mmCIF file of C-alpha atoms in Angstrom:
data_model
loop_
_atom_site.group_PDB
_atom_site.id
_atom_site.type_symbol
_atom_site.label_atom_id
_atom_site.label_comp_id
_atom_site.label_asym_id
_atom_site.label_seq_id
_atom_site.Cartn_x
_atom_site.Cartn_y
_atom_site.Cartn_z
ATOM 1 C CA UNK A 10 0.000 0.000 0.000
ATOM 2 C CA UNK A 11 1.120 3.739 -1.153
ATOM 3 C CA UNK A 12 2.271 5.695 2.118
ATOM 4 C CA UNK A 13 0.401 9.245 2.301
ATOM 5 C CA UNK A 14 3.882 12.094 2.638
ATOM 6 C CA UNK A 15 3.352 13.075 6.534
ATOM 7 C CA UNK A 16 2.314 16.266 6.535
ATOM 8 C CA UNK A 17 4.835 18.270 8.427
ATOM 9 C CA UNK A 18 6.212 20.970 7.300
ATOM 10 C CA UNK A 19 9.391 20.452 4.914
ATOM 11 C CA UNK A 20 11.545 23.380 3.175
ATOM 12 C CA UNK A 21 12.521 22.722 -0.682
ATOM 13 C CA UNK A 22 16.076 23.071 0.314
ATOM 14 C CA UNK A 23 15.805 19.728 1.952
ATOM 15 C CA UNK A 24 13.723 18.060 -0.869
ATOM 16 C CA UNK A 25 16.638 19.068 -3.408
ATOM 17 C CA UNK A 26 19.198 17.558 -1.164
ATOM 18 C CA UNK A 27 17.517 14.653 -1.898
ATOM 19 C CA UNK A 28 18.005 15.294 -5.708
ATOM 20 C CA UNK A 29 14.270 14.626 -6.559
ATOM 21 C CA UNK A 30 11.664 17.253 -4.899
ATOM 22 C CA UNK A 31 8.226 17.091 -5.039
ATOM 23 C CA UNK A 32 6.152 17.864 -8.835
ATOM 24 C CA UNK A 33 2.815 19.268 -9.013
ATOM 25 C CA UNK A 34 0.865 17.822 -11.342
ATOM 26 C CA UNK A 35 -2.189 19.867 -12.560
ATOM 27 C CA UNK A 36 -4.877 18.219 -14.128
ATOM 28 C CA UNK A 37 -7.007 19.651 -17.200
ATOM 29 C CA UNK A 38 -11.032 20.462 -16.629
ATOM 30 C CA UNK A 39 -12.370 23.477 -17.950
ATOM 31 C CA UNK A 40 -13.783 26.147 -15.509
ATOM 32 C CA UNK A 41 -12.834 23.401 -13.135
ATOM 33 C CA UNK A 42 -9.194 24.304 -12.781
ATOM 34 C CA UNK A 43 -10.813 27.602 -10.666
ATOM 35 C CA UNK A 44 -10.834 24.656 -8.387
ATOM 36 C CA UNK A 45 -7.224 24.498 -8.306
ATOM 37 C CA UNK A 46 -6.492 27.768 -7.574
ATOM 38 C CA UNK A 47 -8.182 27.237 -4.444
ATOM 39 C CA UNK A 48 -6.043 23.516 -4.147
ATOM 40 C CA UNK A 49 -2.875 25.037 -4.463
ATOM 41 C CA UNK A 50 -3.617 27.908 -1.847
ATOM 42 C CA UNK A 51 -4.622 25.288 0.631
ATOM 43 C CA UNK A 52 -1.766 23.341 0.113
ATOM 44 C CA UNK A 53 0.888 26.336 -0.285
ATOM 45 C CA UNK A 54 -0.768 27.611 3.303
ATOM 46 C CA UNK A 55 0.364 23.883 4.666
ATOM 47 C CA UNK A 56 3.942 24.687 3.454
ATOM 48 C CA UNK A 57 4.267 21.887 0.113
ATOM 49 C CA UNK A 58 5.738 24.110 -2.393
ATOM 50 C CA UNK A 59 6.888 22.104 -5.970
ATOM 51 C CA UNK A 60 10.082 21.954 -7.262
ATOM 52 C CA UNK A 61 8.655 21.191 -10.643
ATOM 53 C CA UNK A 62 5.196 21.469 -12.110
ATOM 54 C CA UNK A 63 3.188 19.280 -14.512
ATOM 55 C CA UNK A 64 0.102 20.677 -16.387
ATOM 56 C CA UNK A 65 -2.117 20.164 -19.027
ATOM 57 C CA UNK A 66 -5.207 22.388 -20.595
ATOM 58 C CA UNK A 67 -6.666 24.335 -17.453
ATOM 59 C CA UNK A 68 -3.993 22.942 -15.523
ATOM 60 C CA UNK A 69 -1.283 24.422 -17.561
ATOM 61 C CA UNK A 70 -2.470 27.733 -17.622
ATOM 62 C CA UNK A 71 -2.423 27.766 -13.667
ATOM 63 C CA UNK A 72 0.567 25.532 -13.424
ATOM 64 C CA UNK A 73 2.518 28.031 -15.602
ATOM 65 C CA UNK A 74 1.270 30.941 -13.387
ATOM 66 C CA UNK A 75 2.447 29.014 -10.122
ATOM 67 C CA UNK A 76 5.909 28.345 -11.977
ATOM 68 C CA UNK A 77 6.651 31.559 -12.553
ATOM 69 C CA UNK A 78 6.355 32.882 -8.849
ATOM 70 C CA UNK A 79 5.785 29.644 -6.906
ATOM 71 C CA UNK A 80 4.157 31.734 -3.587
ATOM 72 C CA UNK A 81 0.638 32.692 -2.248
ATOM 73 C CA UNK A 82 1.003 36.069 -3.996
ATOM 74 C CA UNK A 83 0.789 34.625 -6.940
ATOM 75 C CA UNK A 84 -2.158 32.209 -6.262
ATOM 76 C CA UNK A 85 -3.497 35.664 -5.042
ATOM 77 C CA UNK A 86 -3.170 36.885 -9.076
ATOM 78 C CA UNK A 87 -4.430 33.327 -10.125
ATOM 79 C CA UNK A 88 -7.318 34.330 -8.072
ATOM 80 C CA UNK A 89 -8.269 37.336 -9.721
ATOM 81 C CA UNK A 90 -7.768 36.388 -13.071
ATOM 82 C CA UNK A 91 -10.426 33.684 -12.310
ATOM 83 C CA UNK A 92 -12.472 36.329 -11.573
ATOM 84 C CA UNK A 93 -12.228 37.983 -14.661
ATOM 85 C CA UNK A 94 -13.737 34.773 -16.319
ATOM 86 C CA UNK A 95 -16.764 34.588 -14.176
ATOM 87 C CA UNK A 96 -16.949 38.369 -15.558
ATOM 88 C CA UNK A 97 -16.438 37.300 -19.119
ATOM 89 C CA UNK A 98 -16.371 34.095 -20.218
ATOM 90 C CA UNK A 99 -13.311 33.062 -22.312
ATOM 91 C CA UNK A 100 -15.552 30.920 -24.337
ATOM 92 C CA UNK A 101 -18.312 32.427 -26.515
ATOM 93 C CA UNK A 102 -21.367 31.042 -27.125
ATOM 94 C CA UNK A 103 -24.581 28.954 -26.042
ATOM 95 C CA UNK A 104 -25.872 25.693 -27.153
ATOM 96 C CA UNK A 105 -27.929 27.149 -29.918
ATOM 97 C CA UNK A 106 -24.542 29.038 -31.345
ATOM 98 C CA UNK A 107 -22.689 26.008 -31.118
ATOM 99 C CA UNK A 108 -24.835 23.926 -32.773
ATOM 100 C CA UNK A 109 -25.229 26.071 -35.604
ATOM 101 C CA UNK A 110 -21.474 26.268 -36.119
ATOM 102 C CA UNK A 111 -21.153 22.359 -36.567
ATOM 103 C CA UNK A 112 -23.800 22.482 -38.692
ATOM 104 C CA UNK A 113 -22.063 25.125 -40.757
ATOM 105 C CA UNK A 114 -18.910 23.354 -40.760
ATOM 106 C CA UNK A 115 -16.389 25.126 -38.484
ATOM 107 C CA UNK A 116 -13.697 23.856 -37.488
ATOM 108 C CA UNK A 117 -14.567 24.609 -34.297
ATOM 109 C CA UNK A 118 -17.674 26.424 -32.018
ATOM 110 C CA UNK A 119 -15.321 29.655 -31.203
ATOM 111 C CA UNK A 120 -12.462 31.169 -32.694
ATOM 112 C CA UNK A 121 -10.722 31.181 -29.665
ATOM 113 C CA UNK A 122 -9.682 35.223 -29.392
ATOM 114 C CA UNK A 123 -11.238 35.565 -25.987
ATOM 115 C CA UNK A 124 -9.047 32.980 -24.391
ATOM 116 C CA UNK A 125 -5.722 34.412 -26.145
ATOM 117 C CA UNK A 126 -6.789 37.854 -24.854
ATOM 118 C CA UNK A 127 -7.306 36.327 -21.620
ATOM 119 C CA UNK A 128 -3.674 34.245 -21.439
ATOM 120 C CA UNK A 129 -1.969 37.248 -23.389
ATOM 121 C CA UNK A 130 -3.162 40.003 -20.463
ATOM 122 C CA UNK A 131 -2.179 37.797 -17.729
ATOM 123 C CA UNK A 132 1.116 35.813 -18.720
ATOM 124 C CA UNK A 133 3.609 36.284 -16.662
ATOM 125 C CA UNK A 134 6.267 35.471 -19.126
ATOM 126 C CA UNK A 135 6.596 34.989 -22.961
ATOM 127 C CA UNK A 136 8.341 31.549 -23.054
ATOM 128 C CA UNK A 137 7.678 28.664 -20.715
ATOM 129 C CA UNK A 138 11.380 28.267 -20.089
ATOM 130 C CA UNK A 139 11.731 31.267 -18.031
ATOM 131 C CA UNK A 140 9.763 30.574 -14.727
ATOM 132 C CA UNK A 141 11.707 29.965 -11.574
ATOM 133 C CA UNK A 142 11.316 26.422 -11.328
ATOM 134 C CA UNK A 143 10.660 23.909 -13.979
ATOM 135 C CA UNK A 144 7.303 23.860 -16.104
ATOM 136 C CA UNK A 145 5.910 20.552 -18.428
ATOM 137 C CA UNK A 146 3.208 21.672 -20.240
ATOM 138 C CA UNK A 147 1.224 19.213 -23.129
ATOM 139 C CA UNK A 148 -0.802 18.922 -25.672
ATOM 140 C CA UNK A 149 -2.113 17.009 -28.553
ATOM 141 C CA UNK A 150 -0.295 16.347 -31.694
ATOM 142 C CA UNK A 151 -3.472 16.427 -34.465
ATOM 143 C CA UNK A 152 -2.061 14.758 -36.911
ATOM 144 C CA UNK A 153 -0.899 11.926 -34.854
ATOM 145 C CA UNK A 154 -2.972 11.860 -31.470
ATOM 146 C CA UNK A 155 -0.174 11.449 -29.523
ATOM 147 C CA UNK A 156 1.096 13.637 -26.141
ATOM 148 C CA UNK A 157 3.397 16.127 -26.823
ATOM 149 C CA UNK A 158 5.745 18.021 -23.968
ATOM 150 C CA UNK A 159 7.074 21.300 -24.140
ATOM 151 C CA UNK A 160 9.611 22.805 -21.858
ATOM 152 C CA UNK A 161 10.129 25.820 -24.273
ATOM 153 C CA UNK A 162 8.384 27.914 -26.961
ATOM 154 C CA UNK A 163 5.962 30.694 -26.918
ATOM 155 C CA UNK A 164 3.915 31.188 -23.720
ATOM 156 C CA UNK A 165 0.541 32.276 -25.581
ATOM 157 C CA UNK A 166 0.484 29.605 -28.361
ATOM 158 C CA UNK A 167 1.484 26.609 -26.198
ATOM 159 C CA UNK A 168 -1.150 27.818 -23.310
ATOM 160 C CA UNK A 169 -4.315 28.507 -26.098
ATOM 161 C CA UNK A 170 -3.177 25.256 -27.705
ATOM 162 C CA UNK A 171 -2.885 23.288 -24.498
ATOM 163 C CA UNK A 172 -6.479 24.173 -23.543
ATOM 164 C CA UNK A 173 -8.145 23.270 -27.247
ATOM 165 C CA UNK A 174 -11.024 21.784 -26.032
ATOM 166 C CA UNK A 175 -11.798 19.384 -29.320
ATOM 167 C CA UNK A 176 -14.686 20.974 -31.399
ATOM 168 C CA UNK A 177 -14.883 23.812 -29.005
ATOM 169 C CA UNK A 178 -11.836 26.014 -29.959
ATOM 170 C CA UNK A 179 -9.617 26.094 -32.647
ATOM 171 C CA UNK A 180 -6.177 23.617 -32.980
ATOM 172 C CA UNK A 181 -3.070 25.844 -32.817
ATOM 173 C CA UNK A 182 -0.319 25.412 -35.099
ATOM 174 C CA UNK A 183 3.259 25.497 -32.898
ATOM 175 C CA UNK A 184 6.946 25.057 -33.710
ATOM 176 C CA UNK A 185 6.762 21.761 -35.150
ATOM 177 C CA UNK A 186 4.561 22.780 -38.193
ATOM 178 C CA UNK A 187 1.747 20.204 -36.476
ATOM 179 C CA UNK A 188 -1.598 21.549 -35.559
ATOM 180 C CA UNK A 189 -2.080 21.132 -31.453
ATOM 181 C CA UNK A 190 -4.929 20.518 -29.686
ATOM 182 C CA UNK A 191 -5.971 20.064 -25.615
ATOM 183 C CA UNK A 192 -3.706 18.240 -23.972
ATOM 184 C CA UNK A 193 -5.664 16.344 -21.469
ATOM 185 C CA UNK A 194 -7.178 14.250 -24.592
ATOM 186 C CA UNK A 195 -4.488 11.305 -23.894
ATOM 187 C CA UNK A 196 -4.080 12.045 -20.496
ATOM 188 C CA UNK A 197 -6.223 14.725 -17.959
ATOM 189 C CA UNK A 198 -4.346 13.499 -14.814
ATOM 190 C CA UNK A 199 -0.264 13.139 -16.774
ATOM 191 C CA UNK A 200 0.983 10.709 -13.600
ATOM 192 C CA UNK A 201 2.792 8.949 -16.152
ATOM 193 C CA UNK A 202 5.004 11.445 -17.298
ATOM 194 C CA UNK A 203 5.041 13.227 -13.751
ATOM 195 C CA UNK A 204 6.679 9.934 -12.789
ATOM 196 C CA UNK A 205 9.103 10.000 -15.717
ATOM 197 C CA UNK A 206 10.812 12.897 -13.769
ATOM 198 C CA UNK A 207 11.145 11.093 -10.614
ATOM 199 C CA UNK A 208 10.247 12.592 -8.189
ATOM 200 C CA UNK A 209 10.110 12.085 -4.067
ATOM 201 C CA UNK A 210 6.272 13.065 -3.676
ATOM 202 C CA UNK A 211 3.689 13.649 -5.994
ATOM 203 C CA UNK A 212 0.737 16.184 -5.345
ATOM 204 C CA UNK A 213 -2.263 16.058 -7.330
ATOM 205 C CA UNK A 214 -4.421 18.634 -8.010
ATOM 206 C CA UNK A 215 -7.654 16.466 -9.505
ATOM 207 C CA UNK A 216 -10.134 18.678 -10.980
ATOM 208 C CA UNK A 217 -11.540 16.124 -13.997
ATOM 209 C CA UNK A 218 -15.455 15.893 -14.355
ATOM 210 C CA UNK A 219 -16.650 12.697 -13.777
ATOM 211 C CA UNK A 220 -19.713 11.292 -15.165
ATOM 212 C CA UNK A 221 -23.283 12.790 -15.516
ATOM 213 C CA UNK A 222 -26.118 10.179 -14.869
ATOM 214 C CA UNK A 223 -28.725 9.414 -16.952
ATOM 215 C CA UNK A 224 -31.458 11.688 -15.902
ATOM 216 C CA UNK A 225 -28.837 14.496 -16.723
ATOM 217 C CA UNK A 226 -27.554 13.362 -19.827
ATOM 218 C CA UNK A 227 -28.285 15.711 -22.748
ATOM 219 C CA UNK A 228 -26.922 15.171 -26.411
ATOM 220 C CA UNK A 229 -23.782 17.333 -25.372
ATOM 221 C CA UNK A 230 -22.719 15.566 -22.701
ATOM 222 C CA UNK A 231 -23.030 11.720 -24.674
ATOM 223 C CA UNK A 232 -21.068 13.200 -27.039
ATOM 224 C CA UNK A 233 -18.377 14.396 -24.287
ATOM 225 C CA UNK A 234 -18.581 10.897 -22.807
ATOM 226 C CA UNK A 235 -16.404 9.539 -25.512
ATOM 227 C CA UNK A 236 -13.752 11.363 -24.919
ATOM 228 C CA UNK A 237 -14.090 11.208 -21.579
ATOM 229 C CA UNK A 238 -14.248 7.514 -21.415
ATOM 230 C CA UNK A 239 -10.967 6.832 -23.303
ATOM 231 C CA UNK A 240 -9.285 9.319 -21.158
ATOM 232 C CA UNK A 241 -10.393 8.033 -17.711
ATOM 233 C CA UNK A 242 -9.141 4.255 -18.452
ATOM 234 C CA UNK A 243 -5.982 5.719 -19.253
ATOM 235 C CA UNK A 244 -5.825 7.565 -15.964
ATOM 236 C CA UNK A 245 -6.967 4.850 -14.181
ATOM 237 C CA UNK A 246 -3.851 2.668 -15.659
ATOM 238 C CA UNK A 247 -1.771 5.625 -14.702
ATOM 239 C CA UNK A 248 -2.702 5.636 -10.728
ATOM 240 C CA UNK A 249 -1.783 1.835 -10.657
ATOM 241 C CA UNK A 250 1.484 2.154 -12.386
ATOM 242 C CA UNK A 251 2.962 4.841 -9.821
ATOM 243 C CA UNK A 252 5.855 3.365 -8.269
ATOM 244 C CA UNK A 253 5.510 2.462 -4.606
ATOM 245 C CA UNK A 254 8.307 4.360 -3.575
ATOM 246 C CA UNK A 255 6.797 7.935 -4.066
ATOM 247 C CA UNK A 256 4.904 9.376 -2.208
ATOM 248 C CA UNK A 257 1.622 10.925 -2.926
ATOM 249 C CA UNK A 258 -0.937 12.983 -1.814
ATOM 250 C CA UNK A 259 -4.322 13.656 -4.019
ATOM 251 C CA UNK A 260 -6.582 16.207 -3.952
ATOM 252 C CA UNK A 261 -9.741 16.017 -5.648
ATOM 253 C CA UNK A 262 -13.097 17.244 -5.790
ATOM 254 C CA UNK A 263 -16.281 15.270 -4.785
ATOM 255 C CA UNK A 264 -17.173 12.917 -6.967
ATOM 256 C CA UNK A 265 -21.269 14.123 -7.550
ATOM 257 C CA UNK A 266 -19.599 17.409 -8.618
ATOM 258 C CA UNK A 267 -20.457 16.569 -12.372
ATOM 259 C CA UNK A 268 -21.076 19.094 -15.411
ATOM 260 C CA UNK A 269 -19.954 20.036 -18.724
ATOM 261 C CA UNK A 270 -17.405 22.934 -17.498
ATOM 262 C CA UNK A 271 -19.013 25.359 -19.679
ATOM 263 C CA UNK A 272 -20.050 27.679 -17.492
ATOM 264 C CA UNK A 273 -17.424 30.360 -16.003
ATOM 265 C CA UNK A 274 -19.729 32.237 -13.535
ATOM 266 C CA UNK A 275 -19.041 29.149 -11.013
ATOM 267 C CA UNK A 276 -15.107 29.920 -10.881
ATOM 268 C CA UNK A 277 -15.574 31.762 -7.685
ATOM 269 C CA UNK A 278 -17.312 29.232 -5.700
ATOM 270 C CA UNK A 279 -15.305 26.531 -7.481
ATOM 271 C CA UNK A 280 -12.039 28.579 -6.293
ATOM 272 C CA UNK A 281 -14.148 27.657 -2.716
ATOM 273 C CA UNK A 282 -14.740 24.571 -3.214
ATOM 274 C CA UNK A 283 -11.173 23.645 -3.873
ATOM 275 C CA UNK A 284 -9.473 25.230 -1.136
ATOM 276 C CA UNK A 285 -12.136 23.284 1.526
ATOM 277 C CA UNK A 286 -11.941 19.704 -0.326
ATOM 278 C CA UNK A 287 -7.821 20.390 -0.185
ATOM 279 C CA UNK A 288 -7.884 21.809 3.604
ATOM 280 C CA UNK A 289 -10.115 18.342 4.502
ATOM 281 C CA UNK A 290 -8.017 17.008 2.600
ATOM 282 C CA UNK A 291 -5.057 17.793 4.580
ATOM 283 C CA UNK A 292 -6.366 17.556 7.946
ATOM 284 C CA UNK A 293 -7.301 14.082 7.172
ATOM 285 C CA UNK A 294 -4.037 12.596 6.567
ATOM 286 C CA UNK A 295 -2.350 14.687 9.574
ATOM 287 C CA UNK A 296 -4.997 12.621 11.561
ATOM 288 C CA UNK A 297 -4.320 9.451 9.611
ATOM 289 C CA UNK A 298 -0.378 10.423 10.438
ATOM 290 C CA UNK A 299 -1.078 11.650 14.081
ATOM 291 C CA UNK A 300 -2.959 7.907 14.968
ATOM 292 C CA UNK A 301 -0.068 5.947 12.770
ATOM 293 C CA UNK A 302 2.792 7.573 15.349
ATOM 294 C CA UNK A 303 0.827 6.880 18.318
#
């Protein structure tokens, strides 16, 4: 059985010594990853700080944010900017809109301006290899379907392309000359890769949707399933293939949380949400910890 990291309070310094650290890895999910925000200040409050972070879609765009200033300040600008969405959303559009944009054969619902707008107002640097501490971000080769990482190139293009929600904003062409797409469509939760580095202790910031049942289904949401369904086996194979010796501690939000993540005006009570399932969270395993030395 996985041991959960005791939950005292440890410096970086120390973790470095070590020569391995602790990686945050930052899940993709829409107007979900306001949930993070409130994750990270929970768990930055405790005293876990990463030595390298992990992030795709959502995820990235905080994860880069975090990178580049890896304090509660800048969950404090994280904050606001998740504000700003509930304000306006990033996406455009209602059901109606989107509908009529499949039917008229776009290549996708929006054209994606709002969310560049968004990322280019509020990036804290113009190339991903320039925050303090190491960044990952993926996405989604189109032409192949495979997971690509990035640990340089343009901030703006490899944030807008790692949040391309299929169908619902535009593929991004990047450095390669390939078209890029969201990269939580192989994997939401990237354990695998997050292992790949490895590291001392993994912390997980979970925001993925689960699944709607079937007195909320709508034609939408079947259609999301999908690619949903593909994605969650292949997380599922990911938690079981994390070597025993790290350590890991997962935060994620209740299960019966379900929804399409279309709708930005929750991010503030999501950012809530977050930062109470991570404190309970927490104070659970310093229980689990406090009866285990007793």
């Amino acid at each position: 059985m996985r041991r959960t990291f005791p939950l005292k309070r440890i410096t970086r310094g120390f973790l470095q010594r070590r020569g391995k650290g602790t990686v945050f890895v930052l899940s993709g999910g829409a107007v979900r990853g306001a949930a993070q925000v409130g994750m990270l200040r929970a768990a930055l409050e405790e005293g876990i700080f990463p030595d390298q972070i992990v992030g795709v879609s959502a995820g990235a765009l905080n994860g880069l944010s975090l990178a580049s200033n890896p304090t509660l300040q800048q969950i404090s600008v994280l904050e606001e900017v998740w504000k700003k969405t509930a304000e306006k959303s990033p996406i455009r559009g209602s059901l109606v809109r989107n509908l009529a944009a499949i039917i008229r054969g776009k290549p996708s619902f929006d054209n994606g301006e709002r969310l560049r707008e968004l990322i280019s107002e509020n990036i804290p640097v113009q190339d991903i290899s320039q925050t303090k501490i190491p960044f990952h971000l993926a996405t989604t080769a189109a032409s192949s379907g495979r997971q690509v990482w990035w640990r340089k190139g343009p901030a703006v293009d490899l944030l807008c392309a790692s949040a391309a929600m299929p169908g619902a904003l535009p593929a991004i062409e990047l450095s390669d000359g390939d078209y890029h797409l969201d990269g939580g469509v192989v994997s939401n939760i990237p354990l695998r890769y997050a292992c790949s580095l490895r590291p001392a202790r993994l912390v997980v910031f979970d925001v993925a949707a689960g699944f709607l049942p079937p007195e909320k289904q709508t034609a939408l949401s079947i259609m999301m399933t999908g690619f949903r369904a593909a994605t969650a086996e292949v997380t599922r194979q990911e938690w079981r293939d994390i070597p025993e010796g790290i350590e890991v501690i997962h935060f994620r939000l209740p299960l019966d949380n379900h929804g399409i993540d279309d709708d930005f005006r929750e991010a503030p009570q999501l950012m809530n949400l977050g930062y109470m399932t991570a404190f309970e969270t927490l104070n659970s395993l310093k229980r689990n910890t406090t009866r285990t030395m007793t």
